[in-house]
């Protein structure tokens, strides 16, 4: 599992830059939620650049790790399965990771070679209340809880991951889409971004002390999320 922060993106042959705050949470079973928020947006409602979730996989090709991210929900399309999202991964001497590949540059609409530099953060624990007492204990390392929503009748698909001090969630219901990011800081959960109006699971729904694998988290009569991973 990992918490990955993007440091820069470069559309070749242009210089590298980072116009977004991009965080990717990846679970032990390779589910991921990727949210990219524009740094210069005027408010939270207009800040979303791209958000998506799905399953990742990796293989070695000619001595190089090649990763593929299969999207199951995406802010830019109702047909995420048609997207191609893959790249080659190169560990760097400074501990960061260089990802190279080819995808559509949103500024030009053309397929373009890209380079992304990523930093992986330590998965830190947070205080967690014991349900059998008023005492709280500090997690030695961050826990991971993953919820999924999959309701074909309502055209709803979503994923929420709470990993250490980060929580991210994306969901699509028909043409509507919502993404949220929360961060544990100064002793409490603080929402860092939200786009959309769909009710989604927050950190308060993701306590590993009260949930078990297969449990259902019911937000509304038509929004039932299931625990698919807990570590």
mmCIF file of C-alpha atoms in Angstrom:
data_model
loop_
_atom_site.group_PDB
_atom_site.id
_atom_site.type_symbol
_atom_site.label_atom_id
_atom_site.label_comp_id
_atom_site.label_asym_id
_atom_site.label_seq_id
_atom_site.Cartn_x
_atom_site.Cartn_y
_atom_site.Cartn_z
ATOM 1 C CA UNK A 1 0.000 0.000 0.000
ATOM 2 C CA UNK A 2 1.165 3.530 -0.634
ATOM 3 C CA UNK A 3 0.435 7.250 -0.394
ATOM 4 C CA UNK A 4 1.895 8.839 -3.518
ATOM 5 C CA UNK A 5 2.278 12.586 -4.054
ATOM 6 C CA UNK A 6 3.053 13.859 -7.534
ATOM 7 C CA UNK A 7 5.910 16.365 -7.558
ATOM 8 C CA UNK A 8 5.797 17.285 -11.246
ATOM 9 C CA UNK A 9 4.524 16.440 -14.708
ATOM 10 C CA UNK A 10 6.341 17.131 -17.942
ATOM 11 C CA UNK A 11 4.728 17.039 -21.382
ATOM 12 C CA UNK A 12 7.702 16.512 -23.660
ATOM 13 C CA UNK A 13 9.476 18.575 -24.875
ATOM 14 C CA UNK A 14 8.139 21.247 -22.456
ATOM 15 C CA UNK A 15 9.586 21.913 -19.003
ATOM 16 C CA UNK A 16 8.278 20.123 -15.920
ATOM 17 C CA UNK A 17 5.659 21.824 -13.732
ATOM 18 C CA UNK A 18 3.041 20.948 -11.138
ATOM 19 C CA UNK A 19 -0.281 22.782 -11.561
ATOM 20 C CA UNK A 20 -2.147 20.395 -9.259
ATOM 21 C CA UNK A 21 -2.196 18.842 -5.826
ATOM 22 C CA UNK A 22 -2.238 15.168 -6.812
ATOM 23 C CA UNK A 23 -2.565 12.357 -4.262
ATOM 24 C CA UNK A 24 -2.959 8.648 -5.036
ATOM 25 C CA UNK A 25 -3.946 6.191 -2.303
ATOM 26 C CA UNK A 26 -3.257 2.534 -3.124
ATOM 27 C CA UNK A 27 -4.456 -0.362 -0.967
ATOM 28 C CA UNK A 28 -2.662 -3.677 -0.301
ATOM 29 C CA UNK A 29 -4.918 -5.335 -2.919
ATOM 30 C CA UNK A 30 -4.019 -2.625 -5.457
ATOM 31 C CA UNK A 31 -7.252 -0.653 -5.417
ATOM 32 C CA UNK A 32 -6.536 3.048 -5.833
ATOM 33 C CA UNK A 33 -8.165 6.484 -5.651
ATOM 34 C CA UNK A 34 -6.404 9.282 -7.560
ATOM 35 C CA UNK A 35 -7.545 12.909 -7.068
ATOM 36 C CA UNK A 36 -5.928 15.869 -8.842
ATOM 37 C CA UNK A 37 -6.915 19.364 -7.702
ATOM 38 C CA UNK A 38 -5.862 22.577 -9.435
ATOM 39 C CA UNK A 39 -3.729 24.731 -7.160
ATOM 40 C CA UNK A 40 -4.876 28.074 -8.594
ATOM 41 C CA UNK A 41 -8.645 27.413 -8.577
ATOM 42 C CA UNK A 42 -10.768 30.109 -6.964
ATOM 43 C CA UNK A 43 -12.842 27.720 -4.835
ATOM 44 C CA UNK A 44 -13.217 24.050 -3.966
ATOM 45 C CA UNK A 45 -16.121 23.599 -6.364
ATOM 46 C CA UNK A 46 -14.049 24.483 -9.435
ATOM 47 C CA UNK A 47 -10.742 22.982 -8.353
ATOM 48 C CA UNK A 48 -11.082 19.428 -9.690
ATOM 49 C CA UNK A 49 -8.770 18.657 -12.596
ATOM 50 C CA UNK A 50 -9.259 14.885 -12.727
ATOM 51 C CA UNK A 51 -10.301 12.146 -10.328
ATOM 52 C CA UNK A 52 -10.643 8.411 -10.817
ATOM 53 C CA UNK A 53 -10.404 5.052 -9.087
ATOM 54 C CA UNK A 54 -9.837 1.444 -9.993
ATOM 55 C CA UNK A 55 -7.383 -1.455 -9.831
ATOM 56 C CA UNK A 56 -3.670 -1.327 -10.643
ATOM 57 C CA UNK A 57 -1.340 -4.085 -11.779
ATOM 58 C CA UNK A 58 2.358 -4.347 -12.631
ATOM 59 C CA UNK A 59 4.644 -6.635 -14.599
ATOM 60 C CA UNK A 60 8.296 -6.656 -15.607
ATOM 61 C CA UNK A 61 8.931 -5.977 -19.298
ATOM 62 C CA UNK A 62 12.539 -6.133 -20.493
ATOM 63 C CA UNK A 63 13.758 -5.448 -16.968
ATOM 64 C CA UNK A 64 11.444 -2.446 -16.453
ATOM 65 C CA UNK A 65 8.357 -2.370 -14.230
ATOM 66 C CA UNK A 66 5.312 -1.580 -16.355
ATOM 67 C CA UNK A 67 2.172 -0.524 -14.472
ATOM 68 C CA UNK A 68 -1.430 -0.365 -15.659
ATOM 69 C CA UNK A 69 -4.267 1.477 -13.929
ATOM 70 C CA UNK A 70 -7.702 0.143 -14.903
ATOM 71 C CA UNK A 71 -10.312 2.813 -14.192
ATOM 72 C CA UNK A 72 -13.750 1.774 -12.915
ATOM 73 C CA UNK A 73 -14.973 5.309 -12.198
ATOM 74 C CA UNK A 74 -13.688 8.533 -13.755
ATOM 75 C CA UNK A 75 -14.626 12.213 -13.595
ATOM 76 C CA UNK A 76 -14.021 12.724 -17.323
ATOM 77 C CA UNK A 77 -16.085 9.898 -18.784
ATOM 78 C CA UNK A 78 -18.991 7.552 -18.139
ATOM 79 C CA UNK A 79 -17.074 4.816 -19.977
ATOM 80 C CA UNK A 80 -13.819 4.498 -17.999
ATOM 81 C CA UNK A 81 -13.124 1.028 -19.361
ATOM 82 C CA UNK A 82 -12.090 2.526 -22.725
ATOM 83 C CA UNK A 83 -9.246 4.541 -21.195
ATOM 84 C CA UNK A 84 -5.634 3.446 -21.525
ATOM 85 C CA UNK A 85 -3.615 4.419 -18.435
ATOM 86 C CA UNK A 86 -0.190 2.802 -18.222
ATOM 87 C CA UNK A 87 3.448 3.725 -17.788
ATOM 88 C CA UNK A 88 6.964 2.533 -17.042
ATOM 89 C CA UNK A 89 8.308 2.979 -13.510
ATOM 90 C CA UNK A 90 11.922 3.890 -12.713
ATOM 91 C CA UNK A 91 13.158 4.216 -9.081
ATOM 92 C CA UNK A 92 15.405 7.269 -8.624
ATOM 93 C CA UNK A 93 18.530 7.647 -6.488
ATOM 94 C CA UNK A 94 16.795 10.220 -4.256
ATOM 95 C CA UNK A 95 14.041 7.757 -3.308
ATOM 96 C CA UNK A 96 11.453 9.203 -5.651
ATOM 97 C CA UNK A 97 9.920 7.486 -8.690
ATOM 98 C CA UNK A 98 9.945 8.519 -12.343
ATOM 99 C CA UNK A 99 6.944 7.407 -14.406
ATOM 100 C CA UNK A 100 7.067 7.681 -18.192
ATOM 101 C CA UNK A 101 4.404 6.994 -20.768
ATOM 102 C CA UNK A 102 2.089 8.469 -23.332
ATOM 103 C CA UNK A 103 -1.391 9.946 -22.844
ATOM 104 C CA UNK A 104 -3.619 12.763 -24.055
ATOM 105 C CA UNK A 105 -2.395 16.217 -23.051
ATOM 106 C CA UNK A 106 -5.585 18.041 -21.967
ATOM 107 C CA UNK A 107 -4.123 21.352 -23.141
ATOM 108 C CA UNK A 108 -3.723 20.136 -26.732
ATOM 109 C CA UNK A 109 -6.003 17.112 -27.013
ATOM 110 C CA UNK A 110 -3.102 15.162 -28.551
ATOM 111 C CA UNK A 111 -1.300 12.003 -27.456
ATOM 112 C CA UNK A 112 1.965 13.183 -25.918
ATOM 113 C CA UNK A 113 4.911 11.586 -24.152
ATOM 114 C CA UNK A 114 4.996 12.514 -20.470
ATOM 115 C CA UNK A 115 7.198 12.215 -17.397
ATOM 116 C CA UNK A 116 5.846 12.302 -13.846
ATOM 117 C CA UNK A 117 7.898 12.390 -10.646
ATOM 118 C CA UNK A 118 6.337 10.892 -7.510
ATOM 119 C CA UNK A 119 7.169 10.793 -3.795
ATOM 120 C CA UNK A 120 5.779 8.046 -1.544
ATOM 121 C CA UNK A 121 4.954 9.111 2.019
ATOM 122 C CA UNK A 122 5.213 7.038 5.167
ATOM 123 C CA UNK A 123 1.831 5.621 6.158
ATOM 124 C CA UNK A 124 1.405 7.162 9.612
ATOM 125 C CA UNK A 125 -1.141 6.076 12.174
ATOM 126 C CA UNK A 126 -3.703 8.239 13.957
ATOM 127 C CA UNK A 127 -5.322 8.032 17.412
ATOM 128 C CA UNK A 128 -8.216 5.592 17.346
ATOM 129 C CA UNK A 129 -10.893 5.270 20.023
ATOM 130 C CA UNK A 130 -11.415 1.841 21.561
ATOM 131 C CA UNK A 131 -15.149 1.049 21.187
ATOM 132 C CA UNK A 132 -15.103 -0.744 24.565
ATOM 133 C CA UNK A 133 -13.748 2.262 26.476
ATOM 134 C CA UNK A 134 -13.170 5.998 26.243
ATOM 135 C CA UNK A 135 -9.439 5.511 25.772
ATOM 136 C CA UNK A 136 -7.694 6.088 22.473
ATOM 137 C CA UNK A 137 -4.552 4.435 21.179
ATOM 138 C CA UNK A 138 -2.052 5.586 18.578
ATOM 139 C CA UNK A 139 -1.849 3.310 15.565
ATOM 140 C CA UNK A 140 1.735 2.141 15.141
ATOM 141 C CA UNK A 141 1.279 2.336 11.375
ATOM 142 C CA UNK A 142 -1.548 3.549 9.204
ATOM 143 C CA UNK A 143 -4.490 1.265 8.679
ATOM 144 C CA UNK A 144 -6.289 0.894 5.377
ATOM 145 C CA UNK A 145 -10.051 0.585 4.844
ATOM 146 C CA UNK A 146 -11.618 0.403 1.383
ATOM 147 C CA UNK A 147 -15.309 0.809 0.544
ATOM 148 C CA UNK A 148 -16.896 0.233 -2.851
ATOM 149 C CA UNK A 149 -20.258 1.187 -4.331
ATOM 150 C CA UNK A 150 -21.486 -0.817 -7.316
ATOM 151 C CA UNK A 151 -25.161 -0.380 -8.207
ATOM 152 C CA UNK A 152 -25.942 -0.954 -11.876
ATOM 153 C CA UNK A 153 -29.621 -0.079 -11.445
ATOM 154 C CA UNK A 154 -28.739 3.423 -10.201
ATOM 155 C CA UNK A 155 -25.757 3.697 -12.575
ATOM 156 C CA UNK A 156 -23.617 4.212 -9.482
ATOM 157 C CA UNK A 157 -19.979 3.281 -9.021
ATOM 158 C CA UNK A 158 -17.611 4.566 -6.361
ATOM 159 C CA UNK A 159 -14.585 3.851 -4.211
ATOM 160 C CA UNK A 160 -13.361 5.277 -0.906
ATOM 161 C CA UNK A 161 -9.951 4.609 0.647
ATOM 162 C CA UNK A 162 -8.863 5.681 4.117
ATOM 163 C CA UNK A 163 -5.129 5.060 4.460
ATOM 164 C CA UNK A 164 -3.218 6.384 7.450
ATOM 165 C CA UNK A 165 -3.791 10.132 7.642
ATOM 166 C CA UNK A 166 -5.421 10.416 4.202
ATOM 167 C CA UNK A 167 -8.964 9.732 3.024
ATOM 168 C CA UNK A 168 -10.154 10.004 -0.586
ATOM 169 C CA UNK A 169 -13.434 9.097 -2.253
ATOM 170 C CA UNK A 170 -14.837 9.296 -5.783
ATOM 171 C CA UNK A 171 -18.305 8.334 -7.012
ATOM 172 C CA UNK A 172 -20.326 8.606 -10.183
ATOM 173 C CA UNK A 173 -24.122 8.348 -10.410
ATOM 174 C CA UNK A 174 -25.163 8.754 -14.023
ATOM 175 C CA UNK A 175 -23.952 12.162 -15.157
ATOM 176 C CA UNK A 176 -23.169 13.331 -11.621
ATOM 177 C CA UNK A 177 -19.714 12.980 -10.085
ATOM 178 C CA UNK A 178 -18.251 13.776 -6.669
ATOM 179 C CA UNK A 179 -14.733 13.637 -5.242
ATOM 180 C CA UNK A 180 -13.482 14.382 -1.727
ATOM 181 C CA UNK A 181 -10.122 14.463 0.010
ATOM 182 C CA UNK A 182 -9.578 14.620 3.777
ATOM 183 C CA UNK A 183 -6.349 14.877 5.779
ATOM 184 C CA UNK A 184 -5.740 14.206 9.480
ATOM 185 C CA UNK A 185 -3.877 17.201 10.881
ATOM 186 C CA UNK A 186 -3.804 19.087 14.189
ATOM 187 C CA UNK A 187 -5.665 16.228 15.862
ATOM 188 C CA UNK A 188 -8.696 16.123 13.565
ATOM 189 C CA UNK A 189 -9.900 15.283 10.077
ATOM 190 C CA UNK A 190 -10.017 18.310 7.762
ATOM 191 C CA UNK A 191 -11.612 18.329 4.327
ATOM 192 C CA UNK A 192 -9.123 19.596 1.746
ATOM 193 C CA UNK A 193 -11.271 19.452 -1.367
ATOM 194 C CA UNK A 194 -14.752 18.576 -2.522
ATOM 195 C CA UNK A 195 -16.285 18.660 -5.988
ATOM 196 C CA UNK A 196 -19.902 17.632 -6.557
ATOM 197 C CA UNK A 197 -22.926 17.199 -4.304
ATOM 198 C CA UNK A 198 -23.379 13.423 -3.975
ATOM 199 C CA UNK A 199 -23.276 12.197 -0.367
ATOM 200 C CA UNK A 200 -20.123 10.078 0.035
ATOM 201 C CA UNK A 201 -18.455 8.208 2.916
ATOM 202 C CA UNK A 202 -16.217 10.413 5.029
ATOM 203 C CA UNK A 203 -13.472 9.418 7.468
ATOM 204 C CA UNK A 204 -16.112 8.990 10.177
ATOM 205 C CA UNK A 205 -17.515 6.020 8.228
ATOM 206 C CA UNK A 206 -14.146 4.275 7.894
ATOM 207 C CA UNK A 207 -13.084 3.273 11.415
ATOM 208 C CA UNK A 208 -11.282 -0.064 11.336
ATOM 209 C CA UNK A 209 -12.274 -0.545 14.985
ATOM 210 C CA UNK A 210 -15.975 -0.872 14.126
ATOM 211 C CA UNK A 211 -15.975 -2.340 10.594
ATOM 212 C CA UNK A 212 -15.406 -5.858 9.296
ATOM 213 C CA UNK A 213 -14.847 -7.221 5.809
ATOM 214 C CA UNK A 214 -18.166 -7.458 3.973
ATOM 215 C CA UNK A 215 -19.970 -4.937 6.184
ATOM 216 C CA UNK A 216 -22.347 -2.515 4.515
ATOM 217 C CA UNK A 217 -22.162 1.238 5.121
ATOM 218 C CA UNK A 218 -25.549 2.755 4.331
ATOM 219 C CA UNK A 219 -25.585 6.495 3.631
ATOM 220 C CA UNK A 220 -29.053 6.715 2.021
ATOM 221 C CA UNK A 221 -31.721 4.256 0.920
ATOM 222 C CA UNK A 222 -30.031 4.013 -2.489
ATOM 223 C CA UNK A 223 -26.388 4.412 -1.468
ATOM 224 C CA UNK A 224 -24.937 1.309 0.142
ATOM 225 C CA UNK A 225 -21.182 0.939 0.264
ATOM 226 C CA UNK A 226 -19.471 -2.364 1.083
ATOM 227 C CA UNK A 227 -16.207 -2.951 2.948
ATOM 228 C CA UNK A 228 -13.960 -4.781 0.452
ATOM 229 C CA UNK A 229 -10.621 -4.388 2.258
ATOM 230 C CA UNK A 230 -9.571 -3.781 5.825
ATOM 231 C CA UNK A 231 -5.962 -3.980 7.043
#
